[in-house]
């Protein structure tokens, strides 16, 4: 189960959007400074650690790109950065500076080192993120005995539930009687629409046998995928509204059919 949780954030090794935006901004600023420093002004005197400086600067830029870009685009970003370093060496003679391809080789080595470090950092983040969410999920696990009510019709809820093991009966009051409308088993959610739309729980949910459920906060899931304004979050809320509308329509249709049956001369 642990391997599934990083997928909730989108692509497995990707960092949260707020962090990636900051990293990409710093990366762009760094590239601008590197280009400006390489092309503007006269050639500096020979410095013994010149190649180390080149390697370190590009390693930092490479790590920033790997951390800030989606996994598939990071490779293209590193290649582009390497080509840029060679282009700079070709353009330097046009600005009273001498090109030195050994600098470009040092830059390329730095990019490889930075890319590797960035990948290691992303893997460490994915592992940590997984462990934290796994610990949170374990804390949210609740157990119910057969016949125990998990959610009551009409109550306000702050978390929705996902069945881990066992089965639950989903019922509602119709014409003064409790009528079962569905049964949920392992990996099936209930209470999601009520939490997403912040509406009263439309059904009563009762454990049919010894049942374990995860109690999850939908807001946490939205935060994991980037926040309330992300397309995935908007789609989820739109689907919840449509499902809620469909359920209400079915209930109204059922009530009308019952009324017609009660008013029928044959009743």
Coordinates of C-alpha atoms in Angstrom, one line a residue:
X1 CA 0.0 0.0 0.0
X2 CA 2.9 2.4 0.7
X3 CA 3.9 2.5 -3.0
X4 CA 0.5 3.9 -3.9
X5 CA 0.5 7.0 -1.8
X6 CA 3.1 9.1 -3.7
X7 CA 0.8 8.7 -6.8
X8 CA -1.7 10.9 -5.0
X9 CA 0.6 13.8 -5.5
X10 CA 0.6 13.4 -9.3
X11 CA 3.8 12.1 -10.8
X12 CA 5.7 9.9 -8.3
X13 CA 8.9 12.0 -7.8
X14 CA 7.4 15.4 -8.2
X15 CA 7.5 18.0 -5.4
X16 CA 4.5 20.2 -4.4
X17 CA 3.7 23.0 -6.9
X18 CA 4.6 25.8 -4.5
X19 CA 8.1 24.4 -4.0
X20 CA 8.7 23.8 -7.7
X21 CA 7.6 27.3 -8.6
X22 CA 10.2 28.7 -6.2
X23 CA 12.9 26.4 -7.4
X24 CA 12.2 27.2 -11.1
X25 CA 12.3 30.9 -10.3
X26 CA 15.7 30.5 -8.6
X27 CA 16.9 28.4 -11.5
X28 CA 15.9 31.0 -14.1
X29 CA 17.6 33.7 -12.1
X30 CA 20.7 31.5 -11.8
X31 CA 20.8 30.8 -15.6
X32 CA 20.5 34.5 -16.3
X33 CA 23.3 35.3 -13.9
X34 CA 25.6 32.6 -15.4
X35 CA 25.0 33.8 -19.0
X36 CA 25.5 37.4 -18.0
X37 CA 28.7 36.7 -16.1
X38 CA 30.1 34.6 -18.9
X39 CA 29.4 37.0 -21.7
X40 CA 29.6 40.5 -20.2
X41 CA 33.0 42.1 -19.4
X42 CA 36.5 41.3 -20.1
X43 CA 38.3 38.0 -19.5
X44 CA 39.2 37.6 -15.9
X45 CA 42.7 36.5 -14.9
X46 CA 43.5 32.8 -14.6
X47 CA 42.1 31.4 -11.4
X48 CA 43.3 28.1 -10.0
X49 CA 39.9 27.0 -8.9
X50 CA 38.1 28.3 -12.0
X51 CA 37.0 24.8 -13.2
X52 CA 35.7 24.0 -9.7
X53 CA 33.6 27.2 -9.7
X54 CA 32.2 26.3 -13.1
X55 CA 31.4 22.7 -12.0
X56 CA 29.8 23.8 -8.7
X57 CA 27.7 26.5 -10.4
X58 CA 26.3 24.2 -13.0
X59 CA 25.8 21.4 -10.4
X60 CA 23.6 23.8 -8.5
X61 CA 21.6 24.8 -11.6
X62 CA 21.3 21.1 -12.6
X63 CA 20.0 20.1 -9.2
X64 CA 17.5 23.0 -9.2
X65 CA 16.1 22.0 -12.6
X66 CA 15.7 18.3 -11.6
X67 CA 13.9 19.4 -8.4
X68 CA 11.7 22.0 -10.1
X69 CA 10.7 20.3 -13.4
X70 CA 8.5 17.3 -13.8
X71 CA 10.5 14.1 -14.1
X72 CA 10.2 13.7 -17.9
X73 CA 11.1 17.3 -18.6
X74 CA 14.1 17.4 -16.2
X75 CA 16.2 15.4 -18.7
X76 CA 15.4 17.9 -21.5
X77 CA 16.2 20.7 -19.1
X78 CA 19.6 19.2 -18.3
X79 CA 20.4 18.7 -22.0
X80 CA 19.4 22.3 -22.7
X81 CA 21.6 23.6 -19.9
X82 CA 24.6 21.6 -21.2
X83 CA 24.1 22.9 -24.7
X84 CA 23.8 26.4 -23.3
X85 CA 27.2 26.1 -21.7
X86 CA 28.8 25.2 -25.0
X87 CA 27.0 28.0 -26.8
X88 CA 28.4 30.5 -24.3
X89 CA 31.9 29.3 -25.1
X90 CA 31.2 29.9 -28.8
X91 CA 29.9 33.4 -28.2
X92 CA 32.6 34.6 -25.8
X93 CA 35.1 35.5 -28.5
X94 CA 32.5 38.0 -29.9
X95 CA 32.7 39.9 -26.6
X96 CA 36.4 40.3 -26.0
X97 CA 36.6 37.0 -24.2
X98 CA 38.3 33.8 -25.2
X99 CA 36.3 30.6 -25.4
X100 CA 37.6 27.7 -23.4
X101 CA 35.8 24.4 -24.0
X102 CA 37.5 22.9 -20.9
X103 CA 35.1 25.2 -19.0
X104 CA 32.2 23.6 -20.9
X105 CA 33.5 20.2 -20.0
X106 CA 33.5 21.2 -16.3
X107 CA 30.0 22.6 -16.7
X108 CA 28.8 19.3 -18.2
X109 CA 30.4 17.4 -15.3
X110 CA 28.6 19.7 -12.9
X111 CA 25.3 19.2 -14.6
X112 CA 25.7 15.4 -14.3
X113 CA 26.6 15.7 -10.6
X114 CA 23.7 18.2 -9.9
X115 CA 21.2 16.0 -11.8
X116 CA 22.2 13.0 -9.8
X117 CA 22.0 14.9 -6.5
X118 CA 18.6 16.3 -7.5
X119 CA 17.3 12.8 -8.3
X120 CA 18.5 11.5 -4.9
X121 CA 16.8 14.5 -3.2
X122 CA 13.5 13.8 -5.0
X123 CA 13.6 10.1 -4.1
X124 CA 14.3 11.1 -0.4
X125 CA 11.3 13.4 -0.5
X126 CA 9.1 10.7 -2.0
X127 CA 10.1 8.2 0.7
X128 CA 9.6 10.8 3.4
X129 CA 6.2 11.8 2.0
X130 CA 5.1 8.2 1.8
X131 CA 6.2 7.5 5.4
X132 CA 4.4 10.5 6.7
X133 CA 1.1 9.7 4.9
X134 CA 1.4 6.1 5.9
X135 CA 1.6 7.1 9.5
X136 CA -1.3 9.5 9.2
X137 CA -3.4 6.8 7.5
X138 CA -2.7 4.3 10.3
X139 CA -3.9 6.8 12.8
X140 CA -7.1 7.3 10.8
X141 CA -8.0 3.6 11.0
X142 CA -11.2 2.8 12.9
X143 CA -12.9 -0.5 13.7
X144 CA -16.6 -1.2 14.0
X145 CA -18.5 -4.2 15.4
X146 CA -21.4 -5.8 13.4
X147 CA -24.5 -3.6 13.7
X148 CA -22.6 -0.5 14.8
X149 CA -23.6 2.7 13.1
X150 CA -20.7 4.5 11.4
X151 CA -22.6 7.5 10.0
X152 CA -26.1 8.7 10.6
X153 CA -28.4 10.2 8.0
X154 CA -28.5 13.9 8.4
X155 CA -25.4 14.4 10.4
X156 CA -22.6 16.8 9.4
X157 CA -19.3 15.0 8.7
X158 CA -15.7 16.3 8.5
X159 CA -14.2 13.1 7.0
X160 CA -15.2 10.6 4.4
X161 CA -14.5 6.9 4.8
X162 CA -13.0 4.1 2.8
X163 CA -13.6 0.5 3.7
X164 CA -10.4 -1.4 4.5
X165 CA -12.0 -4.7 5.4
X166 CA -15.5 -6.0 6.0
X167 CA -18.8 -4.7 4.6
X168 CA -21.2 -1.8 5.4
X169 CA -24.9 -1.4 4.7
X170 CA -26.0 2.0 3.3
X171 CA -29.6 2.8 4.0
X172 CA -32.0 5.8 4.2
X173 CA -35.5 6.5 5.5
X174 CA -38.3 6.1 3.0
X175 CA -41.9 6.4 4.1
X176 CA -40.9 6.1 7.7
X177 CA -38.9 2.9 7.1
X178 CA -35.2 2.2 6.9
X179 CA -34.5 0.9 3.4
X180 CA -31.1 -0.5 2.3
X181 CA -29.9 1.2 -0.9
X182 CA -26.4 -0.2 -1.3
X183 CA -23.6 -2.2 0.2
X184 CA -20.0 -1.2 0.3
X185 CA -17.0 -3.5 0.6
X186 CA -13.2 -3.2 0.7
X187 CA -11.6 -0.1 -1.1
X188 CA -15.1 1.5 -1.6
X189 CA -15.7 5.0 -0.1
X190 CA -18.8 6.4 1.5
X191 CA -19.6 9.9 2.9
X192 CA -17.4 11.5 0.2
X193 CA -20.1 13.6 -1.5
X194 CA -21.4 14.9 1.9
X195 CA -17.9 16.0 2.8
X196 CA -16.9 17.5 -0.5
X197 CA -20.1 19.5 -0.8
X198 CA -20.3 20.2 2.9
X199 CA -23.9 18.8 3.1
X200 CA -25.6 16.6 5.7
X201 CA -24.9 12.9 5.3
X202 CA -27.7 11.5 3.0
X203 CA -27.6 7.9 4.3
X204 CA -27.0 5.9 7.4
X205 CA -24.0 3.6 7.2
X206 CA -24.0 0.5 9.4
X207 CA -21.3 -2.2 9.8
X208 CA -22.6 -5.6 8.6
X209 CA -19.6 -7.5 10.1
X210 CA -16.4 -6.6 11.8
X211 CA -15.3 -3.7 9.7
X212 CA -12.2 -1.5 9.4
X213 CA -12.4 1.9 7.7
X214 CA -10.0 4.7 6.9
X215 CA -11.3 8.1 8.0
X216 CA -9.8 10.6 5.5
X217 CA -10.0 14.4 5.1
X218 CA -10.7 15.4 1.6
X219 CA -9.0 18.8 2.1
X220 CA -5.7 17.0 2.8
X221 CA -6.1 15.2 -0.6
X222 CA -6.7 18.5 -2.3
X223 CA -3.6 19.9 -0.7
X224 CA -1.6 16.8 -1.9
X225 CA -2.6 17.5 -5.5
X226 CA -1.8 21.2 -5.4
X227 CA -4.8 22.9 -3.7
X228 CA -8.4 23.8 -4.2
X229 CA -7.8 25.6 -7.6
X230 CA -6.1 22.7 -9.3
X231 CA -8.0 21.1 -12.3
X232 CA -8.2 17.7 -10.6
X233 CA -9.8 19.2 -7.5
X234 CA -12.3 21.1 -9.6
X235 CA -13.2 18.0 -11.5
X236 CA -13.7 16.1 -8.2
X237 CA -16.1 18.7 -6.9
X238 CA -18.0 18.9 -10.2
X239 CA -18.4 15.1 -10.2
X240 CA -19.6 15.2 -6.6
X241 CA -22.2 17.8 -7.5
X242 CA -23.4 15.7 -10.4
X243 CA -23.6 12.5 -8.4
X244 CA -25.5 14.3 -5.6
X245 CA -27.9 15.7 -8.1
X246 CA -28.5 12.3 -9.6
X247 CA -29.1 10.7 -6.2
X248 CA -31.6 13.4 -5.3
X249 CA -33.4 12.9 -8.7
X250 CA -33.6 9.1 -8.0
X251 CA -35.0 9.7 -4.6
X252 CA -37.6 12.1 -5.9
X253 CA -38.5 9.7 -8.7
X254 CA -38.9 6.9 -6.2
X255 CA -41.1 9.0 -3.9
X256 CA -43.4 10.0 -6.9
X257 CA -43.7 6.3 -7.9
X258 CA -44.7 5.4 -4.3
X259 CA -47.3 8.2 -4.2
X260 CA -48.8 7.0 -7.5
X261 CA -48.9 3.5 -6.2
X262 CA -50.7 4.7 -3.0
X263 CA -53.2 6.7 -5.0
X264 CA -53.9 3.9 -7.4
X265 CA -57.5 2.6 -7.3
X266 CA -56.1 -0.9 -7.0
X267 CA -54.1 0.0 -3.8

